[in-house]
mmCIF file with all atom_site columns, C-alpha atoms in Angstrom:
data_model
loop_
_atom_site.group_PDB
_atom_site.id
_atom_site.type_symbol
_atom_site.label_atom_id
_atom_site.label_alt_id
_atom_site.label_comp_id
_atom_site.label_asym_id
_atom_site.label_entity_id
_atom_site.label_seq_id
_atom_site.pdbx_PDB_ins_code
_atom_site.Cartn_x
_atom_site.Cartn_y
_atom_site.Cartn_z
_atom_site.occupancy
_atom_site.B_iso_or_equiv
_atom_site.pdbx_formal_charge
_atom_site.auth_seq_id
_atom_site.auth_comp_id
_atom_site.auth_asym_id
_atom_site.auth_atom_id
_atom_site.pdbx_PDB_model_num
ATOM 1   C CA . UNK A 1 1   ? -0.003  0.100  -0.095  1.00 0.00 ? 508 UNK A CA 1
ATOM 2   C CA . UNK A 1 2   ? 1.482   3.572  -1.037  1.00 0.00 ? 509 UNK A CA 1
ATOM 3   C CA . UNK A 1 3   ? 0.124   6.121  0.840   1.00 0.00 ? 510 UNK A CA 1
ATOM 4   C CA . UNK A 1 4   ? 0.376   10.310 1.728   1.00 0.00 ? 511 UNK A CA 1
ATOM 5   C CA . UNK A 1 5   ? -0.883  11.144 4.948   1.00 0.00 ? 512 UNK A CA 1
ATOM 6   C CA . UNK A 1 6   ? -1.505  15.068 5.598   1.00 0.00 ? 513 UNK A CA 1
ATOM 7   C CA . UNK A 1 7   ? -1.301  15.953 9.210   1.00 0.00 ? 514 UNK A CA 1
ATOM 8   C CA . UNK A 1 8   ? -3.533  18.518 10.911  1.00 0.00 ? 515 UNK A CA 1
ATOM 9   C CA . UNK A 1 9   ? -0.713  21.581 10.956  1.00 0.00 ? 516 UNK A CA 1
ATOM 10  C CA . UNK A 1 10  ? -1.068  21.378 6.899   1.00 0.00 ? 517 UNK A CA 1
ATOM 11  C CA . UNK A 1 11  ? -4.786  20.708 6.693   1.00 0.00 ? 518 UNK A CA 1
ATOM 12  C CA . UNK A 1 12  ? -5.303  23.617 8.427   1.00 0.00 ? 519 UNK A CA 1
ATOM 13  C CA . UNK A 1 13  ? -2.205  26.045 7.042   1.00 0.00 ? 520 UNK A CA 1
ATOM 14  C CA . UNK A 1 14  ? -2.954  25.609 3.317   1.00 0.00 ? 521 UNK A CA 1
ATOM 15  C CA . UNK A 1 15  ? -4.418  27.855 1.437   1.00 0.00 ? 522 UNK A CA 1
ATOM 16  C CA . UNK A 1 16  ? -7.817  25.807 0.110   1.00 0.00 ? 523 UNK A CA 1
ATOM 17  C CA . UNK A 1 17  ? -9.758  27.993 -2.189  1.00 0.00 ? 524 UNK A CA 1
ATOM 18  C CA . UNK A 1 18  ? -13.326 27.298 -0.321  1.00 0.00 ? 525 UNK A CA 1
ATOM 19  C CA . UNK A 1 19  ? -11.974 24.867 2.121   1.00 0.00 ? 526 UNK A CA 1
ATOM 20  C CA . UNK A 1 20  ? -12.605 22.053 0.807   1.00 0.00 ? 527 UNK A CA 1
ATOM 21  C CA . UNK A 1 21  ? -11.214 19.394 2.262   1.00 0.00 ? 528 UNK A CA 1
ATOM 22  C CA . UNK A 1 22  ? -11.487 17.703 -1.021  1.00 0.00 ? 529 UNK A CA 1
ATOM 23  C CA . UNK A 1 23  ? -8.533  19.890 -2.898  1.00 0.00 ? 530 UNK A CA 1
ATOM 24  C CA . UNK A 1 24  ? -6.071  18.027 0.180   1.00 0.00 ? 531 UNK A CA 1
ATOM 25  C CA . UNK A 1 25  ? -6.131  14.970 -2.658  1.00 0.00 ? 532 UNK A CA 1
ATOM 26  C CA . UNK A 1 26  ? -3.850  16.823 -5.351  1.00 0.00 ? 533 UNK A CA 1
ATOM 27  C CA . UNK A 1 27  ? -1.295  16.928 -2.860  1.00 0.00 ? 534 UNK A CA 1
ATOM 28  C CA . UNK A 1 28  ? -0.754  12.942 -3.357  1.00 0.00 ? 535 UNK A CA 1
ATOM 29  C CA . UNK A 1 29  ? 1.028   11.185 -6.479  1.00 0.00 ? 536 UNK A CA 1
ATOM 30  C CA . UNK A 1 30  ? -0.116  10.064 -9.027  1.00 0.00 ? 537 UNK A CA 1
ATOM 31  C CA . UNK A 1 31  ? -4.033  11.454 -8.175  1.00 0.00 ? 538 UNK A CA 1
ATOM 32  C CA . UNK A 1 32  ? -6.210  13.506 -10.877 1.00 0.00 ? 539 UNK A CA 1
ATOM 33  C CA . UNK A 1 33  ? -9.270  15.058 -10.841 1.00 0.00 ? 540 UNK A CA 1
ATOM 34  C CA . UNK A 1 34  ? -12.010 12.448 -12.375 1.00 0.00 ? 541 UNK A CA 1
ATOM 35  C CA . UNK A 1 35  ? -14.996 12.539 -14.064 1.00 0.00 ? 542 UNK A CA 1
ATOM 36  C CA . UNK A 1 36  ? -18.464 12.576 -12.330 1.00 0.00 ? 543 UNK A CA 1
ATOM 37  C CA . UNK A 1 37  ? -20.949 11.366 -15.510 1.00 0.00 ? 544 UNK A CA 1
ATOM 38  C CA . UNK A 1 38  ? -23.001 14.179 -14.902 1.00 0.00 ? 545 UNK A CA 1
ATOM 39  C CA . UNK A 1 39  ? -24.796 12.918 -11.554 1.00 0.00 ? 546 UNK A CA 1
ATOM 40  C CA . UNK A 1 40  ? -24.151 14.841 -7.897  1.00 0.00 ? 547 UNK A CA 1
ATOM 41  C CA . UNK A 1 41  ? -21.109 15.063 -6.453  1.00 0.00 ? 548 UNK A CA 1
ATOM 42  C CA . UNK A 1 42  ? -19.758 17.011 -3.569  1.00 0.00 ? 549 UNK A CA 1
ATOM 43  C CA . UNK A 1 43  ? -18.484 20.286 -4.693  1.00 0.00 ? 550 UNK A CA 1
ATOM 44  C CA . UNK A 1 44  ? -18.066 18.535 -8.370  1.00 0.00 ? 551 UNK A CA 1
ATOM 45  C CA . UNK A 1 45  ? -14.911 16.604 -7.372  1.00 0.00 ? 552 UNK A CA 1
ATOM 46  C CA . UNK A 1 46  ? -14.024 12.801 -7.705  1.00 0.00 ? 553 UNK A CA 1
ATOM 47  C CA . UNK A 1 47  ? -10.644 11.876 -7.939  1.00 0.00 ? 554 UNK A CA 1
ATOM 48  C CA . UNK A 1 48  ? -8.929  9.237  -9.956  1.00 0.00 ? 555 UNK A CA 1
ATOM 49  C CA . UNK A 1 49  ? -5.728  7.553  -7.852  1.00 0.00 ? 556 UNK A CA 1
ATOM 50  C CA . UNK A 1 50  ? -2.620  6.015  -9.603  1.00 0.00 ? 557 UNK A CA 1
ATOM 51  C CA . UNK A 1 51  ? -4.644  5.257  -12.791 1.00 0.00 ? 558 UNK A CA 1
ATOM 52  C CA . UNK A 1 52  ? -8.269  3.801  -11.677 1.00 0.00 ? 559 UNK A CA 1
ATOM 53  C CA . UNK A 1 53  ? -11.266 5.324  -12.302 1.00 0.00 ? 560 UNK A CA 1
ATOM 54  C CA . UNK A 1 54  ? -12.502 7.877  -9.978  1.00 0.00 ? 561 UNK A CA 1
ATOM 55  C CA . UNK A 1 55  ? -15.350 5.373  -9.162  1.00 0.00 ? 562 UNK A CA 1
ATOM 56  C CA . UNK A 1 56  ? -13.022 2.983  -7.931  1.00 0.00 ? 563 UNK A CA 1
ATOM 57  C CA . UNK A 1 57  ? -11.943 5.480  -5.192  1.00 0.00 ? 564 UNK A CA 1
ATOM 58  C CA . UNK A 1 58  ? -13.423 4.997  -1.638  1.00 0.00 ? 565 UNK A CA 1
ATOM 59  C CA . UNK A 1 59  ? -14.362 7.497  1.208   1.00 0.00 ? 566 UNK A CA 1
ATOM 60  C CA . UNK A 1 60  ? -13.820 6.488  4.802   1.00 0.00 ? 567 UNK A CA 1
ATOM 61  C CA . UNK A 1 61  ? -14.489 8.884  8.095   1.00 0.00 ? 568 UNK A CA 1
ATOM 62  C CA . UNK A 1 62  ? -13.074 7.749  10.894  1.00 0.00 ? 569 UNK A CA 1
ATOM 63  C CA . UNK A 1 63  ? -12.819 4.295  9.560   1.00 0.00 ? 570 UNK A CA 1
ATOM 64  C CA . UNK A 1 64  ? -16.549 4.048  8.848   1.00 0.00 ? 571 UNK A CA 1
ATOM 65  C CA . UNK A 1 65  ? -18.200 4.320  5.235   1.00 0.00 ? 572 UNK A CA 1
ATOM 66  C CA . UNK A 1 66  ? -18.552 7.503  3.868   1.00 0.00 ? 573 UNK A CA 1
ATOM 67  C CA . UNK A 1 67  ? -19.707 7.487  0.253   1.00 0.00 ? 574 UNK A CA 1
ATOM 68  C CA . UNK A 1 68  ? -22.152 9.098  -1.444  1.00 0.00 ? 575 UNK A CA 1
ATOM 69  C CA . UNK A 1 69  ? -25.242 6.924  -2.490  1.00 0.00 ? 576 UNK A CA 1
ATOM 70  C CA . UNK A 1 70  ? -24.719 7.225  -6.669  1.00 0.00 ? 577 UNK A CA 1
ATOM 71  C CA . UNK A 1 71  ? -21.038 8.062  -7.383  1.00 0.00 ? 578 UNK A CA 1
ATOM 72  C CA . UNK A 1 72  ? -18.535 7.520  -5.094  1.00 0.00 ? 579 UNK A CA 1
ATOM 73  C CA . UNK A 1 73  ? -17.743 10.765 -3.648  1.00 0.00 ? 580 UNK A CA 1
ATOM 74  C CA . UNK A 1 74  ? -17.828 12.141 0.003   1.00 0.00 ? 581 UNK A CA 1
ATOM 75  C CA . UNK A 1 75  ? -21.184 11.957 1.645   1.00 0.00 ? 582 UNK A CA 1
ATOM 76  C CA . UNK A 1 76  ? -20.228 13.648 4.383   1.00 0.00 ? 583 UNK A CA 1
ATOM 77  C CA . UNK A 1 77  ? -18.018 17.064 3.841   1.00 0.00 ? 584 UNK A CA 1
ATOM 78  C CA . UNK A 1 78  ? -15.964 17.961 7.797   1.00 0.00 ? 585 UNK A CA 1
ATOM 79  C CA . UNK A 1 79  ? -14.726 20.752 7.982   1.00 0.00 ? 586 UNK A CA 1
ATOM 80  C CA . UNK A 1 80  ? -11.089 21.791 7.473   1.00 0.00 ? 587 UNK A CA 1
ATOM 81  C CA . UNK A 1 81  ? -10.743 22.622 11.063  1.00 0.00 ? 588 UNK A CA 1
ATOM 82  C CA . UNK A 1 82  ? -12.267 19.467 12.434  1.00 0.00 ? 589 UNK A CA 1
ATOM 83  C CA . UNK A 1 83  ? -9.801  17.164 10.088  1.00 0.00 ? 590 UNK A CA 1
ATOM 84  C CA . UNK A 1 84  ? -6.887  15.851 12.563  1.00 0.00 ? 591 UNK A CA 1
ATOM 85  C CA . UNK A 1 85  ? -5.379  13.743 9.526   1.00 0.00 ? 592 UNK A CA 1
ATOM 86  C CA . UNK A 1 86  ? -6.092  13.263 5.807   1.00 0.00 ? 593 UNK A CA 1
ATOM 87  C CA . UNK A 1 87  ? -4.560  10.061 4.354   1.00 0.00 ? 594 UNK A CA 1
ATOM 88  C CA . UNK A 1 88  ? -4.994  8.525  0.903   1.00 0.00 ? 595 UNK A CA 1
ATOM 89  C CA . UNK A 1 89  ? -3.887  5.177  0.213   1.00 0.00 ? 596 UNK A CA 1
ATOM 90  C CA . UNK A 1 90  ? -3.301  3.997  -3.307  1.00 0.00 ? 597 UNK A CA 1
ATOM 91  C CA . UNK A 1 91  ? -3.064  0.105  -4.749  1.00 0.00 ? 598 UNK A CA 1
ATOM 92  C CA . UNK A 1 92  ? -5.555  -0.998 -1.862  1.00 0.00 ? 599 UNK A CA 1
ATOM 93  C CA . UNK A 1 93  ? -6.532  -4.705 -3.122  1.00 0.00 ? 600 UNK A CA 1
ATOM 94  C CA . UNK A 1 94  ? -7.286  -5.883 0.908   1.00 0.00 ? 601 UNK A CA 1
ATOM 95  C CA . UNK A 1 95  ? -9.851  -7.223 2.429   1.00 0.00 ? 602 UNK A CA 1
ATOM 96  C CA . UNK A 1 96  ? -9.549  -4.447 4.765   1.00 0.00 ? 603 UNK A CA 1
ATOM 97  C CA . UNK A 1 97  ? -10.922 -1.983 2.452   1.00 0.00 ? 604 UNK A CA 1
ATOM 98  C CA . UNK A 1 98  ? -13.973 -4.265 0.779   1.00 0.00 ? 605 UNK A CA 1
ATOM 99  C CA . UNK A 1 99  ? -14.687 -3.326 -2.408  1.00 0.00 ? 606 UNK A CA 1
ATOM 100 C CA . UNK A 1 100 ? -11.939 -0.537 -3.356  1.00 0.00 ? 607 UNK A CA 1
ATOM 101 C CA . UNK A 1 101 ? -10.113 -1.104 -6.701  1.00 0.00 ? 608 UNK A CA 1
ATOM 102 C CA . UNK A 1 102 ? -8.799  2.554  -6.667  1.00 0.00 ? 609 UNK A CA 1
ATOM 103 C CA . UNK A 1 103 ? -7.351  4.916  -4.000  1.00 0.00 ? 610 UNK A CA 1
ATOM 104 C CA . UNK A 1 104 ? -9.198  5.144  -0.010  1.00 0.00 ? 611 UNK A CA 1
ATOM 105 C CA . UNK A 1 105 ? -9.770  8.523  0.892   1.00 0.00 ? 612 UNK A CA 1
ATOM 106 C CA . UNK A 1 106 ? -9.519  8.238  4.657   1.00 0.00 ? 613 UNK A CA 1
ATOM 107 C CA . UNK A 1 107 ? -10.178 11.295 7.107   1.00 0.00 ? 614 UNK A CA 1
ATOM 108 C CA . UNK A 1 108 ? -9.789  11.162 10.966  1.00 0.00 ? 615 UNK A CA 1
ATOM 109 C CA . UNK A 1 109 ? -11.630 13.966 12.832  1.00 0.00 ? 616 UNK A CA 1
ATOM 110 C CA . UNK A 1 110 ? -10.604 15.964 15.679  1.00 0.00 ? 617 UNK A CA 1
ATOM 111 C CA . UNK A 1 111 ? -11.801 14.440 19.429  1.00 0.00 ? 618 UNK A CA 1
ATOM 112 C CA . UNK A 1 112 ? -12.260 16.190 22.646  1.00 0.00 ? 619 UNK A CA 1
ATOM 113 C CA . UNK A 1 113 ? -9.837  16.104 25.325  1.00 0.00 ? 620 UNK A CA 1
ATOM 114 C CA . UNK A 1 114 ? -9.289  16.263 29.037  1.00 0.00 ? 621 UNK A CA 1
ATOM 115 C CA . UNK A 1 115 ? -8.563  20.277 28.382  1.00 0.00 ? 622 UNK A CA 1
ATOM 116 C CA . UNK A 1 116 ? -11.206 22.429 26.558  1.00 0.00 ? 623 UNK A CA 1
ATOM 117 C CA . UNK A 1 117 ? -9.955  23.853 23.126  1.00 0.00 ? 624 UNK A CA 1
ATOM 118 C CA . UNK A 1 118 ? -11.783 25.988 20.025  1.00 0.00 ? 625 UNK A CA 1
ATOM 119 C CA . UNK A 1 119 ? -10.849 28.462 17.519  1.00 0.00 ? 626 UNK A CA 1
ATOM 120 C CA . UNK A 1 120 ? -12.848 31.055 14.989  1.00 0.00 ? 627 UNK A CA 1
ATOM 121 C CA . UNK A 1 121 ? -12.387 31.197 11.936  1.00 0.00 ? 628 UNK A CA 1
ATOM 122 C CA . UNK A 1 122 ? -13.658 33.914 9.318   1.00 0.00 ? 629 UNK A CA 1
ATOM 123 C CA . UNK A 1 123 ? -12.614 34.114 5.608   1.00 0.00 ? 630 UNK A CA 1
ATOM 124 C CA . UNK A 1 124 ? -14.000 37.011 2.825   1.00 0.00 ? 631 UNK A CA 1
ATOM 125 C CA . UNK A 1 125 ? -13.392 37.683 -0.583  1.00 0.00 ? 632 UNK A CA 1
ATOM 126 C CA . UNK A 1 126 ? -14.276 40.793 -2.373  1.00 0.00 ? 633 UNK A CA 1
ATOM 127 C CA . UNK A 1 127 ? -15.095 42.644 -5.335  1.00 0.00 ? 634 UNK A CA 1
ATOM 128 C CA . UNK A 1 128 ? -12.981 45.536 -4.299  1.00 0.00 ? 635 UNK A CA 1
ATOM 129 C CA . UNK A 1 129 ? -9.750  42.987 -4.350  1.00 0.00 ? 636 UNK A CA 1
ATOM 130 C CA . UNK A 1 130 ? -11.115 41.527 -7.825  1.00 0.00 ? 637 UNK A CA 1
ATOM 131 C CA . UNK A 1 131 ? -10.754 42.617 -11.723 1.00 0.00 ? 638 UNK A CA 1
ATOM 132 C CA . UNK A 1 132 ? -13.402 43.450 -14.018 1.00 0.00 ? 639 UNK A CA 1
ATOM 133 C CA . UNK A 1 133 ? -14.339 40.344 -15.558 1.00 0.00 ? 640 UNK A CA 1
ATOM 134 C CA . UNK A 1 134 ? -14.614 40.048 -19.799 1.00 0.00 ? 641 UNK A CA 1
ATOM 135 C CA . UNK A 1 135 ? -17.743 41.644 -21.158 1.00 0.00 ? 642 UNK A CA 1
ATOM 136 C CA . UNK A 1 136 ? -18.761 43.366 -18.770 1.00 0.00 ? 643 UNK A CA 1
ATOM 137 C CA . UNK A 1 137 ? -18.343 47.056 -18.432 1.00 0.00 ? 644 UNK A CA 1
ATOM 138 C CA . UNK A 1 138 ? -17.548 47.312 -14.570 1.00 0.00 ? 645 UNK A CA 1
ATOM 139 C CA . UNK A 1 139 ? -16.939 44.948 -11.819 1.00 0.00 ? 646 UNK A CA 1
ATOM 140 C CA . UNK A 1 140 ? -19.873 43.533 -10.322 1.00 0.00 ? 647 UNK A CA 1
ATOM 141 C CA . UNK A 1 141 ? -20.673 43.044 -6.573  1.00 0.00 ? 648 UNK A CA 1
ATOM 142 C CA . UNK A 1 142 ? -19.229 40.147 -5.136  1.00 0.00 ? 649 UNK A CA 1
ATOM 143 C CA . UNK A 1 143 ? -19.415 39.044 -1.634  1.00 0.00 ? 650 UNK A CA 1
ATOM 144 C CA . UNK A 1 144 ? -18.357 35.315 0.320   1.00 0.00 ? 651 UNK A CA 1
ATOM 145 C CA . UNK A 1 145 ? -18.300 35.126 3.327   1.00 0.00 ? 652 UNK A CA 1
ATOM 146 C CA . UNK A 1 146 ? -17.062 31.977 5.337   1.00 0.00 ? 653 UNK A CA 1
ATOM 147 C CA . UNK A 1 147 ? -16.885 31.735 9.135   1.00 0.00 ? 654 UNK A CA 1
ATOM 148 C CA . UNK A 1 148 ? -17.408 28.701 11.664  1.00 0.00 ? 655 UNK A CA 1
ATOM 149 C CA . UNK A 1 149 ? -15.516 27.579 14.774  1.00 0.00 ? 656 UNK A CA 1
ATOM 150 C CA . UNK A 1 150 ? -14.665 24.442 16.916  1.00 0.00 ? 657 UNK A CA 1
ATOM 151 C CA . UNK A 1 151 ? -15.182 23.687 20.525  1.00 0.00 ? 658 UNK A CA 1
ATOM 152 C CA . UNK A 1 152 ? -13.509 20.544 22.487  1.00 0.00 ? 659 UNK A CA 1
ATOM 153 C CA . UNK A 1 153 ? -13.686 19.295 25.548  1.00 0.00 ? 660 UNK A CA 1
ATOM 154 C CA . UNK A 1 154 ? -14.276 16.718 28.297  1.00 0.00 ? 661 UNK A CA 1
ATOM 155 C CA . UNK A 1 155 ? -17.851 15.796 29.484  1.00 0.00 ? 662 UNK A CA 1
ATOM 156 C CA . UNK A 1 156 ? -16.467 13.320 32.037  1.00 0.00 ? 663 UNK A CA 1
ATOM 157 C CA . UNK A 1 157 ? -12.750 13.294 32.439  1.00 0.00 ? 664 UNK A CA 1
ATOM 158 C CA . UNK A 1 158 ? -10.494 10.775 31.539  1.00 0.00 ? 665 UNK A CA 1
ATOM 159 C CA . UNK A 1 159 ? -13.606 8.890  30.105  1.00 0.00 ? 666 UNK A CA 1
ATOM 160 C CA . UNK A 1 160 ? -16.275 11.027 27.845  1.00 0.00 ? 667 UNK A CA 1
ATOM 161 C CA . UNK A 1 161 ? -15.355 13.960 25.506  1.00 0.00 ? 668 UNK A CA 1
ATOM 162 C CA . UNK A 1 162 ? -16.905 15.641 22.637  1.00 0.00 ? 669 UNK A CA 1
ATOM 163 C CA . UNK A 1 163 ? -15.860 18.099 19.680  1.00 0.00 ? 670 UNK A CA 1
ATOM 164 C CA . UNK A 1 164 ? -18.500 20.273 17.904  1.00 0.00 ? 671 UNK A CA 1
ATOM 165 C CA . UNK A 1 165 ? -17.500 22.343 14.918  1.00 0.00 ? 672 UNK A CA 1
ATOM 166 C CA . UNK A 1 166 ? -19.734 24.662 12.852  1.00 0.00 ? 673 UNK A CA 1
ATOM 167 C CA . UNK A 1 167 ? -18.985 26.286 9.580   1.00 0.00 ? 674 UNK A CA 1
ATOM 168 C CA . UNK A 1 168 ? -21.320 28.455 6.926   1.00 0.00 ? 675 UNK A CA 1
ATOM 169 C CA . UNK A 1 169 ? -20.485 30.553 4.060   1.00 0.00 ? 676 UNK A CA 1
ATOM 170 C CA . UNK A 1 170 ? -22.936 32.895 2.101   1.00 0.00 ? 677 UNK A CA 1
ATOM 171 C CA . UNK A 1 171 ? -21.857 33.846 -1.106  1.00 0.00 ? 678 UNK A CA 1
ATOM 172 C CA . UNK A 1 172 ? -23.376 36.814 -3.421  1.00 0.00 ? 679 UNK A CA 1
ATOM 173 C CA . UNK A 1 173 ? -22.434 36.954 -6.588  1.00 0.00 ? 680 UNK A CA 1
ATOM 174 C CA . UNK A 1 174 ? -24.125 38.242 -9.745  1.00 0.00 ? 681 UNK A CA 1
ATOM 175 C CA . UNK A 1 175 ? -23.978 36.333 -13.273 1.00 0.00 ? 682 UNK A CA 1
ATOM 176 C CA . UNK A 1 176 ? -23.577 38.144 -16.311 1.00 0.00 ? 683 UNK A CA 1
ATOM 177 C CA . UNK A 1 177 ? -25.016 36.414 -19.197 1.00 0.00 ? 684 UNK A CA 1
ATOM 178 C CA . UNK A 1 178 ? -25.340 37.438 -23.045 1.00 0.00 ? 685 UNK A CA 1
ATOM 179 C CA . UNK A 1 179 ? -28.652 35.597 -24.677 1.00 0.00 ? 686 UNK A CA 1
ATOM 180 C CA . UNK A 1 180 ? -30.146 36.415 -27.590 1.00 0.00 ? 687 UNK A CA 1
ATOM 181 C CA . UNK A 1 181 ? -33.877 36.517 -27.784 1.00 0.00 ? 688 UNK A CA 1
ATOM 182 C CA . UNK A 1 182 ? -36.293 36.152 -30.698 1.00 0.00 ? 689 UNK A CA 1
ATOM 183 C CA . UNK A 1 183 ? -38.491 39.760 -31.660 1.00 0.00 ? 690 UNK A CA 1
ATOM 184 C CA . UNK A 1 184 ? -41.988 39.710 -31.691 1.00 0.00 ? 691 UNK A CA 1
ATOM 185 C CA . UNK A 1 185 ? -41.765 39.224 -35.440 1.00 0.00 ? 692 UNK A CA 1
ATOM 186 C CA . UNK A 1 186 ? -39.931 35.768 -34.996 1.00 0.00 ? 693 UNK A CA 1
#
C-alpha cells in the first residue's frame, strides 16, 4: 500500500479555495481529477488515484463508510478545522477496504480532550480585490464570507469527550449572461 498522509498542521495551514478538504487529494502523487458522469457530487469533485477510475475511489470518515449513494464521492464533508489527519492510500486491493479497486481517501476527525480547546475562523473575498470580468462594463458586486468554529472538551474527565464544529458560507455574486432573445416578429 502506498500512502500520503497530511497531518493537522498542513490541513489547517494550506490555502484551500473554499476550504474544501477534497483539494488535499491534489497533494497525492498519481491523483488526478476524475469525471462525475453528470451525477451529483460533493463540490463536483471526484478523484482518480494511480490510474484507476474515479468511481473506484472509496471515502472513509473515522474508518466508516462515507460514500455517496450513486457516485463514489464523500457523503459527509467535515470542516477543515475538524480534520485531524487526511490520508490517501493507493493500491489497496485488500479485504480491509472491501470493494475498493482505486484509492482510499481516509479522513480522521478531531476529538475532545481533558482540556477545553476551540477556534474561530473567518475568511472573506470581496469585489474590491477583483478585476473586471470579460464582457462586462464594470466590476460586478461579489461577497463571499466563510466563517465557523470548533469547540472540544471533557464531559467526564478521562472517560467521555465531545467535539463540535460549525461552518457556514454566504456567497452573493451576480452572473452576466449574453443571450439572444427572439423578437416579436420571430
